[in-house]
XYZ file of C-alpha atoms in Angstrom:
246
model
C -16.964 -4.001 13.597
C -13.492 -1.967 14.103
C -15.389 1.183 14.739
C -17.488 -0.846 17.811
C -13.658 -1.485 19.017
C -13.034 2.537 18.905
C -10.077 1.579 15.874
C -10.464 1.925 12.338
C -9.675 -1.004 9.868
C -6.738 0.748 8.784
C -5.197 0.620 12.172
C -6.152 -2.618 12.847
C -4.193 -4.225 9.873
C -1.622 -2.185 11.148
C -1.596 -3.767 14.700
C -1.736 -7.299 12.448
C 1.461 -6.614 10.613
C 3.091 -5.420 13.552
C 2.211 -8.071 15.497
C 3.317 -10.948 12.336
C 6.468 -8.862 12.776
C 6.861 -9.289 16.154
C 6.065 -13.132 15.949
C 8.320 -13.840 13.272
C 11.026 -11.942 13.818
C 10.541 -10.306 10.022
C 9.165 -7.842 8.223
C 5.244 -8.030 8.690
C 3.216 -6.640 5.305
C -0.483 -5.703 4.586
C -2.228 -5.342 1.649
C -5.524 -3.012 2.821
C -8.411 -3.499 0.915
C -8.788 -0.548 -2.033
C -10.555 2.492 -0.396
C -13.972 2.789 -2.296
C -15.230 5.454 -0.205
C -16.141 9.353 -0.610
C -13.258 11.692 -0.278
C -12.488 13.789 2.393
C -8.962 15.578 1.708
C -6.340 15.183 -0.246
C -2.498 16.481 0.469
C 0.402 16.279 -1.487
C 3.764 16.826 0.432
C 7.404 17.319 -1.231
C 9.824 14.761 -0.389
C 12.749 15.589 -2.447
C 13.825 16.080 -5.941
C 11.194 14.005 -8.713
C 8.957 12.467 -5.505
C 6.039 13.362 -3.303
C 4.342 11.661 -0.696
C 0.162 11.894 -1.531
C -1.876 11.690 1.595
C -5.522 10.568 1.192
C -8.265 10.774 4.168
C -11.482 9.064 3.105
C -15.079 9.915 4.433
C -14.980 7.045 7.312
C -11.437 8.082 8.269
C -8.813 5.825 6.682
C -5.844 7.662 5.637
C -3.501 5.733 2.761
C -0.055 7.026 1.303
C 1.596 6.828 -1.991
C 4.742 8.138 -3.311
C 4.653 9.745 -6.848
C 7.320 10.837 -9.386
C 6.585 14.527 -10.039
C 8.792 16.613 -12.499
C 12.114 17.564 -11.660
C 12.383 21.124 -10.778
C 8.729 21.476 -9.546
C 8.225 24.083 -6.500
C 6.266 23.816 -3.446
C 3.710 26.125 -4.149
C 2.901 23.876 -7.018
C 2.040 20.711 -4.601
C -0.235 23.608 -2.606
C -2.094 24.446 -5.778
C -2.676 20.580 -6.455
C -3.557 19.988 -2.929
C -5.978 23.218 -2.920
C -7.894 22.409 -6.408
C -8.221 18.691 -5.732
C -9.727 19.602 -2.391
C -12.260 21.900 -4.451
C -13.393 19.117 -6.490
C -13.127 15.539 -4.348
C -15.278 16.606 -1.271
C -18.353 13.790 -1.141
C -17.119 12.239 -4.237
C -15.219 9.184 -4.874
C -12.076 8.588 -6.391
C -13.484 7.271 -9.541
C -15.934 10.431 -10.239
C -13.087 12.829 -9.191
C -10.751 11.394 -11.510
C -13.163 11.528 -14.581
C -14.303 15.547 -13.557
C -10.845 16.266 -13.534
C -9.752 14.763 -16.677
C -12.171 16.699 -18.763
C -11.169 19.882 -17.350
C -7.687 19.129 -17.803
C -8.377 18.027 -21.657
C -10.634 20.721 -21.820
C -7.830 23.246 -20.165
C -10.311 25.048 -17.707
C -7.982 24.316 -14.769
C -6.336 27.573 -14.121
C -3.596 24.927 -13.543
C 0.135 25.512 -15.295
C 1.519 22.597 -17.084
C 3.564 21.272 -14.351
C 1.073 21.245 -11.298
C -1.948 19.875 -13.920
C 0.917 16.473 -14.179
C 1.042 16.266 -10.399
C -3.170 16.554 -10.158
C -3.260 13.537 -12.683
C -0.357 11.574 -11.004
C -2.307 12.005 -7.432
C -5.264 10.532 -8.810
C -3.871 8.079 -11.188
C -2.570 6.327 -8.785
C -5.588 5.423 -6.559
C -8.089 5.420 -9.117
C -8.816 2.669 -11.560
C -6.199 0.556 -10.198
C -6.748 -3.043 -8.063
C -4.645 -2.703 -5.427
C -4.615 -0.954 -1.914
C -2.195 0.620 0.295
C 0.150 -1.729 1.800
C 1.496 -1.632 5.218
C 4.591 -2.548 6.442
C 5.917 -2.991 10.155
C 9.203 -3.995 11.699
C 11.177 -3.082 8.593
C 14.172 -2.783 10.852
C 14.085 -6.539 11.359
C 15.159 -7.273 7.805
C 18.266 -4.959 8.798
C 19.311 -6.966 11.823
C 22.480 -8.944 11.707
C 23.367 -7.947 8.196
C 27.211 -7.837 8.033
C 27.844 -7.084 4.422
C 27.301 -3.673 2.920
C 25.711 -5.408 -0.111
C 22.960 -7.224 1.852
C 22.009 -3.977 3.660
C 21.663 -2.087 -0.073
C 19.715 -5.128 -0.993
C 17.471 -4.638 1.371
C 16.887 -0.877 1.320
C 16.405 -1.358 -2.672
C 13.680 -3.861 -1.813
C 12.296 -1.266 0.574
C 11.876 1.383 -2.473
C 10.411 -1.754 -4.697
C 7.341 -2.056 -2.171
C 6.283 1.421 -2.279
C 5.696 1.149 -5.995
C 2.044 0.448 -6.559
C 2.996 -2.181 -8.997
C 4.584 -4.551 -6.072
C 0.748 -4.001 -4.454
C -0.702 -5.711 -7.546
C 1.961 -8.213 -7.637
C 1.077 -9.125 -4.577
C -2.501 -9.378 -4.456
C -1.791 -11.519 -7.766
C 0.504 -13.561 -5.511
C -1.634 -14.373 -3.098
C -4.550 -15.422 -5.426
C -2.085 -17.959 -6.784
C -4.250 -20.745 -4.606
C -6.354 -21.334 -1.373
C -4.709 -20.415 1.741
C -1.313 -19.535 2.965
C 1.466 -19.335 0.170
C 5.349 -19.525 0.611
C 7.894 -18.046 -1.622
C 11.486 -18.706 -1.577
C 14.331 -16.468 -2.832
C 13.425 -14.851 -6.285
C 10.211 -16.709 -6.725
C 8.276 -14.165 -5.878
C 9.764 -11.891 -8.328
C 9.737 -9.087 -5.633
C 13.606 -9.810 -4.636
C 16.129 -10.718 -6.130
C 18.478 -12.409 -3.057
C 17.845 -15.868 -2.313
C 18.254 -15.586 1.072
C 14.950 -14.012 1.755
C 11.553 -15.929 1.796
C 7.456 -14.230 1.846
C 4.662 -15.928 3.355
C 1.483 -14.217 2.648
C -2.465 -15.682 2.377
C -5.010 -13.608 1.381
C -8.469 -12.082 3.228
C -11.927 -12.107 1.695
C -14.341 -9.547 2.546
C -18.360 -10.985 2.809
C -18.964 -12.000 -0.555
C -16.038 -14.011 -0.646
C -14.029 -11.519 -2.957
C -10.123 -11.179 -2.035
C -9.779 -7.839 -0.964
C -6.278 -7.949 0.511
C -3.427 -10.242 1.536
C -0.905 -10.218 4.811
C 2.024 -12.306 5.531
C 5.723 -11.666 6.287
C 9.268 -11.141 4.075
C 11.815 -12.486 5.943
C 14.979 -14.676 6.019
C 14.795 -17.741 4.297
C 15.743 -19.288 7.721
C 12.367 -17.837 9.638
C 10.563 -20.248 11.624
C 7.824 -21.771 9.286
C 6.044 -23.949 11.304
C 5.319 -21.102 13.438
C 4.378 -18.735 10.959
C 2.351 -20.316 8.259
C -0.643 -20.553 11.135
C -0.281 -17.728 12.413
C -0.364 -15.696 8.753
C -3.372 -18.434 7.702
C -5.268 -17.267 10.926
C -4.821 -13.674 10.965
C -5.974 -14.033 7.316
C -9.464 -15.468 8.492
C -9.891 -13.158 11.617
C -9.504 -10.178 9.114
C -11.784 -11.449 6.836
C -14.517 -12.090 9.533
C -13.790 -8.523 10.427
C -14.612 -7.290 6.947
C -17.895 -9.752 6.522
């Protein structure tokens, strides 16, 4: 139904979470439904020392983002030789099939790969395939940075930041959000997400036809945020997406 609109899903939970944002004056989060579709590339790209940013592009044209750990010390040409076999191997496959051809070669050491590049192949893959969770989107991250005076709160903050790329937070929150029907609030540490009580998440999950939760989106905010406005909003956006999906 997205592609009818000229968008692709991906964008349009984008456009959701920056429009929660925008509504609530916080941070607006989306948990996109796992990709099950066929590969169509697959780039690694250095972003400092130990981390790299993978880039996937499915068959219907989503593109999702993950940062790995890759060892310390590892050069550039090593993410290109990851990039370039993965590439060799993914086309018209899904994640799931790539991941299993490129194990056995890997045990079975026919990857022309060193050592070091064969760790970044598996940690590309590992951490798409096999898991629950999606990508998550977030917009209007500057909003949780607004009116911070203390130092502290602004570390806080940025640590929290670093916390949600992990694919682990994904999980956590998909496992949030299945906690009960509808919209659900948590205040302070509740969550276990953050530590600072003066922060607060609403988030309600989305269904896709069969009634199988597939995602969540909501908002992580001050604890001071404007509830009555939000928890409808969140709750509704929830539905339209999952009518979207159906």
């Amino acid at each position: 139904r997205c592609a009818a609109s000229g968008r692709s899903m991906q964008e349009t939970l984008a456009e959701a979470g920056q429009m929660l944002s925008g509504l609530a004056g916080a941070a607006g989060l989306v948990v996109a439904p796992k990709s099950e579709g066929l590969v169509r590339h697959i780039e690694f790209v250095g972003l400092g020392p130990g981390r790299a940013l993978v880039v996937l592009v499915t068959a219907d044209g989503r593109v999702e983002n993950r940062v790995i750990e890759v060892p310390a010390g590892l050069p550039p040409s090593a993410l290109t030789q990851a990039s370039n076999y993965l590439n060799a191997r993914l086309a018209g496959r899904s994640l799931d099939e790539a991941k299993l051809s490129v194990a056995g070669e890997i045990t079975a050491n026919r990857t022309a790969l060193d050592a070091l590049t064969n760790q970044v192949v598996e940690a590309g893959l590992a951490t798409w395939a096999g898991g629950g969770g999606g990508s998550l989107i977030i917009r209007g991250q500057a909003k949780l940075l607004q009116n911070l005076d203390q130092a502290s709160r602004v570390g806080e903050i940025q640590a929290l930041f670093e916390r949600l790329e992990a694919q682990e937070t994904v999980l956590r929150l998909l496992e949030l959000a299945q906690r009960g029907e509808g919209v659900q609030i948590f205040i302070g540490a509740e969550s276990g997400l953050f530590d600072s009580a003066g922060l607060s998440m609403v988030v309600a999950p989305f269904r896709n036809g069969q009634e199988k939760i597939v995602g969540a989106i909501g908002v992580i905010g001050p604890t001071r945020i404007n509830y009555g406005r939000v928890i409808p909003v969140v709750d509704y956006t929830a539905r339209v997406i999952g009518r979207l999906l159906g």
